[in-house]
XYZ file of C-alpha atoms in Angstrom:
244
model
C 0.010 -0.063 -0.040
C 2.869 2.348 0.883
C 4.347 1.861 -2.656
C 1.067 2.414 -4.380
C 0.311 5.584 -2.380
C 3.924 7.019 -2.889
C 3.828 6.515 -6.642
C 0.198 7.522 -6.973
C 0.815 10.873 -5.217
C 3.991 11.530 -7.217
C 2.385 10.858 -10.508
C -0.664 13.039 -9.818
C 1.827 15.869 -9.614
C 3.795 14.743 -12.711
C 0.546 14.105 -14.654
C -0.404 17.651 -13.852
C 2.962 19.420 -14.368
C 4.977 16.929 -16.492
C 7.647 16.805 -13.656
C 7.934 15.966 -9.935
C 7.200 12.256 -9.380
C 10.805 11.359 -8.951
C 11.317 13.750 -6.040
C 7.975 13.045 -4.354
C 7.773 9.255 -4.775
C 11.358 8.725 -3.908
C 11.254 10.988 -0.789
C 8.327 8.899 0.525
C 9.743 5.409 -0.179
C 13.205 6.161 1.290
C 11.560 5.948 4.695
C 10.840 2.328 3.991
C 13.488 1.015 1.592
C 17.146 1.571 0.968
C 18.065 4.022 -1.645
C 19.347 1.723 -4.426
C 16.196 -0.360 -4.271
C 14.025 2.782 -4.573
C 15.914 4.348 -7.397
C 16.358 1.181 -9.504
C 12.676 0.034 -8.991
C 11.252 3.382 -9.738
C 12.971 3.465 -13.026
C 10.634 0.863 -14.346
C 7.557 2.572 -13.011
C 8.782 5.881 -14.416
C 9.329 4.365 -17.866
C 5.663 3.144 -17.867
C 4.411 6.521 -16.609
C 6.316 8.666 -19.073
C 5.127 6.439 -22.018
C 1.579 6.682 -20.782
C 1.971 10.540 -20.471
C 3.273 10.574 -23.988
C 0.228 8.741 -25.261
C -2.193 10.947 -23.367
C -0.725 14.242 -24.670
C 0.082 13.238 -28.299
C -1.700 15.518 -30.666
C -0.337 14.224 -34.032
C 3.069 16.005 -34.048
C 6.056 14.052 -32.725
C 8.354 17.102 -32.790
C 11.139 14.889 -34.088
C 13.868 17.644 -34.268
C 13.286 18.703 -30.614
C 13.102 15.143 -29.399
C 16.130 13.959 -31.367
C 18.403 16.820 -30.299
C 17.520 16.835 -26.643
C 17.733 12.971 -26.519
C 21.048 12.696 -28.295
C 22.771 15.339 -26.202
C 21.101 14.079 -23.032
C 22.722 10.681 -23.700
C 26.139 12.278 -24.174
C 25.588 14.359 -20.970
C 24.590 11.390 -18.908
C 28.012 9.596 -19.568
C 29.829 12.778 -18.562
C 27.666 13.141 -15.467
C 28.209 9.490 -14.529
C 32.045 9.994 -14.658
C 31.928 13.134 -12.614
C 29.742 11.500 -10.079
C 32.746 9.595 -8.907
C 34.900 12.540 -8.301
C 32.617 15.526 -7.303
C 30.967 16.017 -3.947
C 27.164 15.781 -4.358
C 26.136 18.271 -1.798
C 27.800 21.053 -3.937
C 26.223 19.703 -6.990
C 22.735 19.802 -5.476
C 23.431 23.254 -4.177
C 24.741 24.837 -7.433
C 21.989 23.107 -9.498
C 19.306 24.359 -7.120
C 20.564 27.912 -7.395
C 20.528 27.652 -11.255
C 17.001 26.135 -11.197
C 15.667 28.811 -8.854
C 17.152 31.631 -11.074
C 15.674 29.836 -14.089
C 12.232 29.702 -12.420
C 12.313 33.291 -11.402
C 13.224 34.306 -15.030
C 10.482 32.011 -16.393
C 7.943 33.429 -13.855
C 8.667 37.104 -14.426
C 9.893 37.260 -17.986
C 6.462 37.751 -19.759
C 7.834 37.926 -23.304
C 7.543 34.302 -24.374
C 9.078 34.963 -27.815
C 12.593 34.370 -26.436
C 15.895 32.928 -27.669
C 14.310 29.589 -27.424
C 11.940 30.296 -30.252
C 14.241 32.115 -32.488
C 17.132 31.008 -34.752
C 19.215 29.960 -31.810
C 16.552 27.415 -30.591
C 18.809 24.469 -31.885
C 21.737 25.680 -29.916
C 19.530 26.107 -26.795
C 18.212 22.461 -27.273
C 21.947 21.218 -27.532
C 22.864 23.149 -24.337
C 19.757 22.056 -22.370
C 20.134 18.410 -23.538
C 23.888 18.231 -22.630
C 23.511 19.947 -19.229
C 20.269 18.097 -18.437
C 22.068 14.869 -19.200
C 24.981 15.776 -17.087
C 22.640 16.627 -14.126
C 20.723 13.458 -14.619
C 23.934 11.436 -14.571
C 24.998 13.305 -11.347
C 21.717 13.450 -9.299
C 18.981 12.108 -11.510
C 16.940 15.339 -11.096
C 17.126 17.240 -14.412
C 13.392 17.654 -14.880
C 13.090 21.373 -13.928
C 15.748 22.319 -16.550
C 13.934 20.499 -19.325
C 10.668 22.028 -18.090
C 12.167 25.542 -18.170
C 13.215 25.130 -21.772
C 10.018 23.511 -23.010
C 7.848 26.050 -21.126
C 9.309 28.610 -23.469
C 9.461 26.331 -26.634
C 5.798 25.383 -26.798
C 2.575 27.274 -26.340
C 0.452 24.249 -26.004
C 0.475 22.484 -22.494
C -0.240 19.164 -24.382
C 2.917 19.502 -26.611
C 4.944 20.630 -23.600
C 4.071 17.554 -21.565
C 4.343 15.154 -24.622
C 7.865 16.211 -25.596
C 8.913 16.175 -21.819
C 7.520 12.767 -21.464
C 9.255 11.371 -24.557
C 12.568 12.761 -23.379
C 12.099 11.156 -19.865
C 11.059 7.881 -21.544
C 14.437 7.818 -23.464
C 16.356 8.610 -20.397
C 14.515 6.014 -18.359
C 15.313 3.333 -21.037
C 18.980 4.099 -20.699
C 18.835 4.010 -16.920
C 17.165 0.626 -16.984
C 19.787 -0.799 -19.374
C 22.509 0.562 -17.103
C 20.879 -0.994 -14.086
C 20.355 -4.387 -15.677
C 23.905 -4.620 -16.824
C 25.327 -3.514 -13.512
C 26.328 -6.403 -11.235
C 25.854 -4.115 -8.253
C 22.423 -2.842 -9.183
C 20.678 -5.502 -11.139
C 19.572 -7.260 -7.884
C 17.762 -4.088 -6.648
C 14.617 -4.402 -8.724
C 11.865 -5.066 -6.157
C 8.407 -6.424 -7.062
C 7.181 -4.976 -3.781
C 7.674 -1.475 -5.288
C 7.138 -2.169 -8.994
C 3.806 -4.005 -8.929
C 1.941 -1.594 -6.629
C 3.739 1.187 -8.386
C 2.366 0.149 -11.736
C -1.207 0.586 -10.483
C -0.293 3.834 -8.931
C 1.475 5.377 -11.873
C -1.405 4.872 -14.308
C -4.116 6.062 -11.880
C -1.980 9.088 -10.806
C -0.998 10.160 -14.233
C -4.488 9.870 -15.594
C -5.953 12.057 -12.769
C -3.136 14.593 -12.864
C -3.542 14.817 -16.667
C -7.212 15.505 -16.259
C -6.437 18.302 -13.770
C -4.336 20.020 -16.469
C -7.416 20.257 -18.708
C -9.130 22.216 -16.083
C -6.850 25.240 -16.240
C -5.953 27.641 -19.076
C -2.654 27.348 -20.864
C -1.372 30.707 -19.237
C -2.282 29.570 -15.780
C -0.554 26.220 -16.555
C 2.691 27.924 -17.589
C 2.531 30.023 -14.422
C 2.152 26.953 -12.224
C 5.102 25.343 -14.107
C 7.197 28.431 -13.448
C 6.469 28.373 -9.668
C 7.034 24.569 -9.451
C 10.462 25.061 -11.095
C 11.313 27.479 -8.283
C 10.043 25.218 -5.550
C 12.039 22.318 -6.966
C 15.099 24.496 -7.011
C 14.666 25.354 -3.400
C 14.383 21.608 -2.721
C 17.743 20.988 -4.315
C 19.384 23.936 -2.446
C 18.029 22.527 0.848
C 19.327 18.978 -0.043
C 22.748 20.430 -0.896
C 22.867 22.268 2.476
C 21.685 19.314 4.673
C 23.339 16.400 2.769
């Protein structure tokens, strides 16, 4: 029941915003399971959730260029992040990333002119930078969602397109994570049916309800909520960096 409720709650948030389940579900489950078991098991649940969110928000356009650039450079970034994970102190990584996310959220919240560099000629360069940095952060701490959300909140006017592309990117990253876990002698024993089976029920129910809640608000309000959530997640990372 704990696994179901943790995943259900996390995916109501992610179903609504497009991000957030990893932080919420993980935080709850860490009270009951060890960290490796939680992170490894939730990768399977997260993949199912992001695929389902992609299906719910698909409107006939795959946005191949955005998905391809972000995914490719995210993969490159993950390898770099995994390397630096072995040599850098994580508390400083959390703190610095949190500061960057908060500043990004403040910019996103107060900069009203949505026709920014992301939508202009430099949007491909922006996608390369976001994909690379997002991949590095994902490899380091697995929490790059707010960065992708910041970029895509400027890139798309439609909340459905925003959540679709975000979910496709997360699906690609989750596939890579699962392959890494399965091929790792130290981690492939940490897949727990006690988390995964109830989590599968929770992820579909939570994502469906959260996605329905998105339909109840206007696109402008949705973008505002995403901006505020980015700031909140940034504060969380700063706090984690200070207390770790």
